Amino acid sequence: FTQLASEIRQCSDARDFDRARQIHRQVLKSKHLRQDDATYLANLLLEAYGRCGSVEEAQRLFQALPLPNVFSWNILLEAYAQNGHLDRARSLFDRIPDKNVVSWTTMIKAYGSSGLMDDAKLLFEIMPVRNLVTFTGMVKAYAETGHTLDARELFDSMPERNLVAWTVMLAAYSQTWHLDEVLALFARIPEREVVSCSIVIGAYSARGRMREARELFDSMREGNVVTWTALIAGYAGRGDLEEARSLFERMPERDTVSWTSMITAYAQLGHLEEARALFDSIPIDRRDAVVWNSMLYAFSRDGCVAGMIETLRAMPRPD
RNA sequence: GCCAAGAGGU
C-alpha cells in the first residue's frame, strides 16, 4: 500500500496519466484491501487524474466508489475547479453531504480564480467556520482579481495572521506598482524569510532598482533558486548581461525557470549563440513548453526563420 | 496516513 501510494503520488507530480491508469488497474486487482485503505488509494488516484486534467476519469472513479469520504468529495471538487468546470464544481459542492472547511475554501477559490468575487464573497460570508487558510485564500482571490484594497481590508480584519498571510498580501502589492506599499508591509512583516525577501527582490527588480535588490539579496543568509532568478531577471531587464550571466553561473542550482530567464535575456540582448548553447545544455526531459518558447523567441529576435522552423519541428507535440 | 492559502521564466 505504501508502495502503491507513493507510486500514485509520483504520477501526480509527473502528470503521468497512463501510469496512473496502470496502477489503477493494479489496485482493482488486489483483493485484500480494507475499505478505508481502498478509499485512501482511490483519493490519491482521484488527485492524480485531476492533476493530469482528466476530469472524466476522475469522475468515473468517484462514481465507482462505494464509500467516498469527505476527502474524496473535496479532491473531485478541486479537480473540477482546477480544470475550469465551475458549474460542475458548484453542483458537486451542493451535493457534498458533510462539507468541511476545506470544501468551502475550495469552492471559494474556484469562484475567485474565475473572477467571480461576488460569489466567492457570498460563500465566504455564509460559511459556518472560517480558518486561516480560508481568509488567506480569500485575500489572494481579491488580489488576483485586482481588488487590492479589498484584499488589504480583509487582511487587516483577520483574527490572526501567519507568515503565509503576510506573504500573500506582500505579493498582492508587488503586482501593483505601489512599491511603497510593498516596502511598508515588508517593514512590518514578523519574519523575513526567503519567500518574502524574494517577493521584494522581485519587486525591486521589476522596477530596475537593482542597487536595492542587490542589497537585500546580499543581506540574506541564503537565497534559493527563486531568489537568484528574480535578481538575474532584474539585471537582464536592465541590459546588464554580464551581471546576469555571472550570477547565473554562480547560482547553487538551476531549474527550468532560471534556464528560461537566462535564454530570454540572451535573446533580448542579441546573443543568439549563447542562448542556443544554453538551450542545448538543458536535458531533454527538462525542456518544458516555456523553455522551447524561449528558444523560439531567441531565433525570432535574431530574424532567423530557419532556426524557428527547426525548433518548431524539434518540439515534442502533444498527440 | 489522503483534500484547501505564499515568491521567480513565455
Coordinates of C-alpha atoms (C1' of nucleotides) in Angstrom, one line a residue:
Chain A
F1 CA 0.0 0.0 0.0
T2 CA 2.7 2.4 1.0
Q3 CA 4.3 1.3 -2.2
L4 CA 1.2 1.9 -4.3
A5 CA 0.5 5.1 -2.6
S6 CA 3.9 6.6 -3.3
E7 CA 3.8 5.4 -6.9
I8 CA 0.5 7.2 -7.4
R9 CA 1.9 10.3 -5.8
Q10 CA 4.7 10.1 -8.4
C11 CA 2.1 10.1 -11.1
S12 CA 0.5 13.2 -9.7
D13 CA 3.8 15.0 -9.6
A14 CA 4.9 13.9 -13.1
R15 CA 1.4 14.3 -14.5
D16 CA 1.7 10.7 -15.8
F17 CA -1.9 9.8 -16.8
D18 CA -1.1 6.4 -18.4
R19 CA 0.9 5.2 -15.4
A20 CA -1.9 6.3 -13.1
R21 CA -4.4 4.2 -15.1
Q22 CA -2.0 1.3 -14.9
I23 CA -1.7 1.5 -11.2
H24 CA -5.5 1.9 -11.0
R25 CA -5.9 -1.4 -12.7
Q26 CA -3.4 -3.0 -10.4
V27 CA -5.3 -1.6 -7.3
L28 CA -8.6 -3.1 -8.7
K29 CA -7.0 -6.5 -8.9
S30 CA -5.7 -6.5 -5.3
K31 CA -8.5 -8.0 -3.4
H32 CA -7.3 -7.8 0.2
L33 CA -7.7 -4.1 0.7
R34 CA -9.5 -2.8 3.7
Q35 CA -12.3 -0.4 2.8
D36 CA -10.5 2.7 4.2
D37 CA -7.3 1.7 2.5
A38 CA -9.1 1.4 -0.8
T39 CA -10.7 4.8 -0.3
Y40 CA -7.2 6.2 0.5
L41 CA -5.7 4.9 -2.7
A42 CA -8.8 6.0 -4.6
N43 CA -8.3 9.5 -3.3
L44 CA -4.7 9.6 -4.4
L45 CA -5.8 8.3 -7.8
L46 CA -8.6 11.0 -8.0
E47 CA -6.0 13.6 -7.3
A48 CA -3.6 12.2 -10.0
Y49 CA -6.4 12.2 -12.6
G50 CA -7.4 15.7 -11.7
R51 CA -3.8 16.9 -12.0
C52 CA -3.5 15.2 -15.3
G53 CA -6.5 17.1 -16.5
S54 CA -8.7 14.0 -16.8
V55 CA -11.8 15.2 -15.2
E56 CA -13.9 12.4 -16.8
E57 CA -11.6 9.7 -15.5
A58 CA -11.7 11.3 -12.0
Q59 CA -15.5 11.4 -12.2
R60 CA -15.8 7.8 -13.3
L61 CA -13.6 6.7 -10.4
F62 CA -15.5 8.8 -7.9
Q63 CA -18.8 7.3 -9.0
A64 CA -17.5 3.8 -8.6
L65 CA -16.5 4.5 -5.0
P66 CA -18.8 2.6 -2.6
L67 CA -17.9 4.9 0.3
P68 CA -16.4 8.2 -0.7
N69 CA -15.2 10.2 2.3
V70 CA -15.2 14.0 2.5
F71 CA -11.6 13.9 1.2
S72 CA -12.8 12.2 -2.0
W73 CA -15.5 14.8 -2.5
N74 CA -13.0 17.6 -1.9
I75 CA -10.5 16.2 -4.3
L76 CA -13.0 15.8 -7.1
L77 CA -14.2 19.4 -6.3
E78 CA -10.6 20.6 -6.7
A79 CA -10.2 18.6 -9.9
Y80 CA -13.3 20.3 -11.4
A81 CA -12.1 23.7 -10.2
Q82 CA -8.6 23.3 -11.5
N83 CA -9.8 22.2 -14.9
G84 CA -12.2 25.1 -15.3
H85 CA -15.5 23.2 -14.7
L86 CA -17.0 25.8 -12.4
D87 CA -20.6 24.7 -12.9
R88 CA -19.8 21.1 -12.2
A89 CA -17.8 22.2 -9.2
R90 CA -20.8 24.1 -7.8
S91 CA -23.2 21.3 -8.3
L92 CA -20.9 18.8 -6.7
F93 CA -20.3 21.2 -3.8
D94 CA -24.1 21.4 -3.3
R95 CA -24.2 17.6 -3.0
I96 CA -21.4 17.1 -0.5
P97 CA -23.1 15.6 2.5
D98 CA -20.7 16.7 5.2
K99 CA -18.9 19.8 3.9
N100 CA -16.0 20.8 5.9
V101 CA -14.0 24.0 5.9
V102 CA -11.8 22.6 3.1
S103 CA -14.9 22.1 0.9
W104 CA -16.0 25.7 1.4
T105 CA -12.5 27.0 0.9
T106 CA -12.0 25.1 -2.3
M107 CA -15.3 26.3 -3.7
I108 CA -14.5 29.9 -2.8
K109 CA -11.1 29.6 -4.6
A110 CA -12.9 28.2 -7.7
Y111 CA -15.1 31.3 -7.8
G112 CA -12.1 33.5 -7.2
S113 CA -10.0 32.1 -10.0
S114 CA -12.9 32.5 -12.3
G115 CA -13.1 36.2 -11.4
L116 CA -16.5 35.8 -9.7
M117 CA -15.6 37.6 -6.5
D118 CA -19.3 38.3 -5.6
D119 CA -20.0 34.6 -5.5
A120 CA -16.8 34.0 -3.6
K121 CA -17.6 36.6 -1.1
L122 CA -21.2 35.3 -0.6
L123 CA -19.9 31.9 0.2
F124 CA -17.2 33.3 2.5
E125 CA -19.9 35.2 4.4
I126 CA -22.3 32.4 4.9
M127 CA -19.9 29.6 5.6
P128 CA -20.1 28.2 9.1
V129 CA -16.4 28.1 10.0
R130 CA -13.5 30.1 8.6
N131 CA -9.9 29.4 9.3
L132 CA -6.6 31.0 8.5
V133 CA -6.4 29.2 5.1
T134 CA -9.9 30.4 4.2
F135 CA -9.0 34.0 4.9
T136 CA -5.7 33.8 3.2
G137 CA -7.3 32.3 0.1
M138 CA -9.9 35.0 0.0
V139 CA -7.2 37.7 0.3
K140 CA -5.3 36.1 -2.5
A141 CA -8.5 35.9 -4.7
Y142 CA -9.1 39.6 -4.2
A143 CA -5.6 40.4 -5.1
E144 CA -5.6 38.2 -8.2
T145 CA -8.8 39.9 -9.4
G146 CA -7.2 43.3 -9.0
H147 CA -9.1 44.2 -5.8
T148 CA -6.1 45.2 -3.8
L149 CA -8.0 47.4 -1.4
D150 CA -10.5 44.7 -0.6
A151 CA -7.6 42.3 -0.1
R152 CA -6.0 44.7 2.4
E153 CA -9.2 45.4 4.2
L154 CA -9.8 41.7 4.7
F155 CA -6.2 41.1 5.7
D156 CA -6.5 43.8 8.3
S157 CA -9.6 42.2 9.7
M158 CA -8.2 38.8 10.0
P159 CA -8.4 37.4 13.5
E160 CA -4.9 36.0 13.2
R161 CA -2.2 36.1 10.6
N162 CA 0.7 33.8 9.9
L163 CA 3.7 34.3 7.6
V164 CA 1.7 32.9 4.6
A165 CA -1.0 35.5 5.1
W166 CA 1.6 38.3 5.2
T167 CA 3.3 36.9 2.2
V168 CA 0.1 36.8 0.2
M169 CA -0.5 40.4 1.0
L170 CA 3.0 41.4 0.1
A171 CA 2.7 39.6 -3.2
A172 CA -0.6 41.4 -3.8
Y173 CA 1.2 44.8 -3.6
S174 CA 4.1 43.6 -5.6
Q175 CA 1.7 43.0 -8.5
T176 CA 0.6 46.6 -8.4
W177 CA 3.0 49.5 -9.0
H178 CA 3.0 50.5 -5.4
L179 CA 6.5 49.8 -4.3
D180 CA 5.9 51.9 -1.3
E181 CA 3.1 49.6 -0.1
V182 CA 5.4 46.6 -0.6
L183 CA 8.1 48.2 1.5
A184 CA 5.7 49.4 4.2
L185 CA 4.3 45.9 4.6
F186 CA 7.8 44.3 4.4
A187 CA 8.9 46.6 7.2
R188 CA 6.1 45.2 9.4
I189 CA 6.3 41.5 8.5
P190 CA 7.0 39.4 11.5
E191 CA 9.8 37.4 9.9
R192 CA 11.9 38.0 6.8
E193 CA 12.4 34.6 5.3
V194 CA 13.3 33.6 1.8
V195 CA 9.8 33.9 0.3
S196 CA 9.0 37.4 1.4
C197 CA 12.6 38.5 0.6
S198 CA 12.2 37.0 -2.9
I199 CA 9.0 39.0 -3.5
V200 CA 10.6 42.2 -2.5
I201 CA 13.7 41.5 -4.6
G202 CA 11.3 40.7 -7.5
A203 CA 9.5 44.0 -6.9
Y204 CA 12.8 45.9 -7.0
S205 CA 14.0 44.0 -10.0
A206 CA 10.8 44.6 -12.0
R207 CA 11.4 48.3 -11.4
G208 CA 15.0 48.3 -12.3
R209 CA 16.0 49.2 -8.7
M210 CA 19.0 46.8 -8.8
R211 CA 21.0 48.6 -6.1
E212 CA 18.3 48.0 -3.5
A213 CA 17.5 44.5 -4.9
R214 CA 21.2 43.5 -4.5
E215 CA 21.5 45.0 -1.1
L216 CA 18.6 42.9 0.2
F217 CA 19.9 39.8 -1.6
D218 CA 23.3 40.2 0.0
S219 CA 21.8 40.6 3.4
M220 CA 20.1 37.3 3.2
R221 CA 21.7 34.3 4.9
E222 CA 21.0 32.3 1.8
G223 CA 18.7 32.6 -1.2
N224 CA 17.2 29.8 -3.2
V225 CA 16.7 29.3 -6.9
V226 CA 13.7 31.7 -6.9
T227 CA 15.6 34.5 -5.2
W228 CA 18.6 34.2 -7.6
T229 CA 16.3 34.1 -10.7
A230 CA 14.4 37.2 -9.6
L231 CA 17.7 39.1 -9.3
I232 CA 19.0 37.7 -12.6
A233 CA 15.8 38.8 -14.4
G234 CA 16.3 42.2 -12.9
Y235 CA 19.8 42.7 -14.2
A236 CA 18.8 41.2 -17.6
G237 CA 15.9 43.6 -17.8
R238 CA 18.3 46.5 -17.3
G239 CA 20.5 45.1 -20.0
D240 CA 23.3 44.1 -17.6
L241 CA 24.1 40.8 -19.3
E242 CA 27.4 40.5 -17.6
E243 CA 26.0 40.6 -14.1
A244 CA 23.1 38.4 -15.0
R245 CA 25.4 35.8 -16.5
S246 CA 27.8 35.9 -13.6
L247 CA 25.0 35.3 -11.1
F248 CA 23.6 32.6 -13.3
E249 CA 26.9 30.8 -13.3
R250 CA 27.4 31.2 -9.6
M251 CA 23.9 30.2 -8.5
P252 CA 23.9 26.9 -6.5
E253 CA 21.3 25.2 -8.7
R254 CA 19.4 25.9 -11.8
D255 CA 15.9 24.9 -12.9
T256 CA 13.7 25.3 -15.9
V257 CA 12.7 28.8 -14.8
S258 CA 16.2 30.1 -14.4
W259 CA 17.3 28.5 -17.7
T260 CA 14.4 30.2 -19.4
S261 CA 15.1 33.5 -17.9
M262 CA 18.7 33.4 -19.0
I263 CA 17.9 32.2 -22.5
T264 CA 15.4 35.1 -22.7
A265 CA 18.0 37.5 -21.5
Y266 CA 20.4 36.3 -24.1
A267 CA 17.7 36.6 -26.8
Q268 CA 16.6 40.1 -25.8
L269 CA 20.2 41.3 -25.8
G270 CA 21.0 39.8 -29.2
H271 CA 23.1 36.8 -28.1
L272 CA 21.6 34.0 -30.1
E273 CA 24.6 31.7 -30.0
E274 CA 24.7 31.8 -26.2
A275 CA 21.0 31.3 -26.0
R276 CA 21.3 28.3 -28.2
A277 CA 24.3 26.8 -26.3
L278 CA 22.4 27.1 -23.0
F279 CA 19.3 25.6 -24.5
D280 CA 21.3 22.7 -25.9
S281 CA 22.8 22.1 -22.4
I282 CA 19.3 21.6 -20.9
P283 CA 18.5 17.9 -20.5
I284 CA 15.8 16.9 -23.0
D285 CA 13.3 15.8 -20.3
R286 CA 13.6 19.2 -18.6
R287 CA 12.6 21.2 -21.6
D288 CA 9.1 22.4 -20.9
A289 CA 6.9 24.4 -23.2
V290 CA 8.3 27.7 -21.9
V291 CA 11.9 26.6 -22.4
W292 CA 11.1 25.7 -26.0
N293 CA 9.3 29.0 -26.4
S294 CA 12.3 30.9 -25.2
M295 CA 14.4 29.3 -27.9
L296 CA 11.8 30.1 -30.5
Y297 CA 11.9 33.7 -29.2
A298 CA 15.7 33.8 -29.5
F299 CA 15.5 32.8 -33.1
S300 CA 12.7 35.2 -33.8
R301 CA 14.6 38.1 -32.2
D302 CA 17.5 37.3 -34.5
G303 CA 15.3 37.1 -37.5
C304 CA 16.4 33.5 -38.1
V305 CA 13.3 31.9 -39.6
A306 CA 15.2 28.7 -40.4
G307 CA 16.0 28.3 -36.7
M308 CA 12.4 28.9 -35.8
I309 CA 11.3 26.2 -38.2
E310 CA 13.9 23.8 -36.9
T311 CA 12.8 24.5 -33.3
L312 CA 9.2 24.0 -34.2
R313 CA 9.9 20.7 -35.8
A314 CA 12.0 19.5 -32.9
M315 CA 9.4 20.4 -30.3
P316 CA 7.5 17.5 -28.9
R317 CA 3.9 17.6 -29.9
P318 CA 1.0 16.5 -27.7
D319 CA -0.7 13.7 -29.5
Chain B
rG1 C1' -1.9 8.2 6.8
rC2 C1' -5.2 11.0 1.6
rC3 C1' -8.2 17.3 0.5
rA4 C1' -7.9 24.0 0.5
rA5 C1' -3.7 29.6 1.2
rG6 C1' 2.6 32.2 -0.1
rA7 C1' 7.7 34.1 -4.2
rG8 C1' 10.9 33.8 -10.0
rG9 C1' 10.6 32.4 -16.6
rU10 C1' 6.9 32.7 -22.4

